[in-house]
Short mmCIF file of C-alpha atoms in Angstrom, two decimals:
data_model
loop_
_atom_site.label_atom_id
_atom_site.label_comp_id
_atom_site.label_asym_id
_atom_site.label_seq_id
_atom_site.Cartn_x
_atom_site.Cartn_y
_atom_site.Cartn_z
CA MET A 520 17.29 -23.67 41.66
CA THR A 521 14.80 -21.27 40.14
CA ASN A 522 14.84 -22.95 37.02
CA LYS A 523 13.71 -26.46 38.77
CA PHE A 524 11.05 -24.19 40.07
CA LEU A 525 10.03 -22.80 36.96
CA ARG A 526 9.74 -26.74 35.55
CA TYR A 527 7.77 -27.74 38.07
CA PHE A 528 5.42 -24.64 38.14
CA ALA A 529 4.97 -25.11 34.67
CA ALA A 530 4.31 -28.83 35.19
CA VAL A 531 1.81 -28.02 37.76
CA CYS A 532 0.38 -25.15 35.95
CA GLY A 533 -0.49 -27.71 32.49
CA ALA A 534 -1.85 -30.08 34.69
CA CYS A 535 -3.90 -27.67 36.24
CA GLN A 536 -4.92 -26.43 32.36
CA LEU A 537 -5.91 -29.74 31.47
CA VAL A 538 -8.01 -30.13 34.27
CA LEU A 539 -10.06 -27.46 34.35
CA GLY A 540 -10.60 -27.17 30.21
CA THR A 541 -11.95 -30.71 30.52
CA ALA A 542 -14.04 -29.81 33.42
CA ALA A 543 -15.43 -26.40 31.72
CA HIS A 544 -15.61 -28.20 28.52
CA ALA A 545 -17.92 -30.67 30.33
CA TRP A 546 -19.98 -28.20 32.78
CA ALA A 547 -20.69 -25.76 28.62
CA GLN A 548 -22.85 -29.22 27.27
CA ALA A 549 -26.60 -28.32 27.93
CA PRO A 550 -28.05 -30.25 31.12
CA GLY A 551 -30.96 -31.65 28.77
CA ALA A 552 -29.81 -32.54 25.96
CA PRO A 553 -30.92 -35.77 24.69
CA ASP A 554 -26.77 -36.65 23.84
CA VAL A 555 -26.57 -37.29 27.33
CA PRO A 556 -25.79 -40.99 28.40
CA ALA A 557 -27.83 -42.70 30.44
CA MET A 558 -24.22 -44.52 31.72
CA ALA A 559 -23.57 -40.56 33.29
CA ASP A 560 -27.19 -40.52 35.07
CA ASP A 561 -27.38 -43.91 36.50
CA LEU A 562 -23.52 -43.07 37.95
CA ARG A 563 -24.86 -39.85 39.24
CA ALA A 564 -28.54 -40.75 40.82
CA SER A 565 -26.09 -43.89 43.09
CA GLY A 566 -23.27 -41.58 44.06
CA LYS A 567 -20.58 -43.89 41.78
CA ILE A 568 -19.63 -41.04 39.64
CA TYR A 569 -17.33 -39.72 42.76
CA VAL A 570 -15.44 -42.76 42.95
CA VAL A 571 -14.72 -42.82 39.15
CA VAL A 572 -13.83 -38.53 39.89
CA ALA A 573 -11.43 -39.90 42.60
CA ALA A 574 -9.79 -42.53 39.81
CA VAL A 575 -8.96 -40.25 37.72
CA VAL A 576 -7.70 -37.40 40.54
CA VAL A 577 -5.19 -40.56 41.76
CA ILE A 578 -3.98 -41.52 38.30
CA ILE A 579 -3.61 -37.46 37.14
CA ALA A 580 -2.24 -37.19 40.62
CA GLY A 581 0.40 -40.41 40.03
CA LEU A 582 1.17 -38.94 36.49
CA LEU A 583 1.97 -36.05 37.99
CA VAL A 584 4.54 -37.34 41.05
CA TYR A 585 6.12 -39.75 38.41
CA LEU A 586 6.77 -37.08 36.32
CA ILE A 587 8.85 -34.73 39.08
CA ALA A 588 10.49 -37.86 39.93
CA LEU A 589 11.59 -39.18 36.18
CA ASP A 590 12.66 -34.90 35.97
CA ARG A 591 14.73 -35.16 39.01
CA LYS A 592 16.25 -38.44 37.52
CA VAL A 593 17.20 -36.81 34.63
CA GLY A 594 18.06 -33.52 36.13
CA ARG A 595 21.34 -36.15 38.38
CA LEU A 596 22.09 -37.62 34.92
CA GLU A 597 22.56 -34.18 33.54
CA LYS A 598 24.60 -32.95 36.30
CA ARG A 599 26.44 -35.79 36.55
CA ALA A 600 27.07 -35.76 32.73
CA ALA A 601 27.90 -31.99 33.00
CA ASP A 602 30.49 -32.36 35.85
CA GLY A 603 32.27 -35.32 33.75
CA GLY A 604 31.13 -38.45 35.82
CA PHE A 605 30.44 -40.48 32.54
CA ASN A 606 34.46 -40.60 31.21
CA ASN A 607 35.57 -41.94 34.33
#
């Protein structure tokens, strides 16, 4: 049980680190830099940037749920193989 918890905890921490690391990189950019795309300003001005952020969050959450479900399935298969369930 502890091993499963540690794997899930590591997966969640990895996902958070990815999101926060990406956000920190985005925040490190100069606000008035000439290389800022006009599209980002337009999305921010119209409020549509929140839709983009929500879509990214939904995609990442979906991937996390999929990985957790896949890990459970693999865990069941490993347990079945250890119990000799494939030899019957």
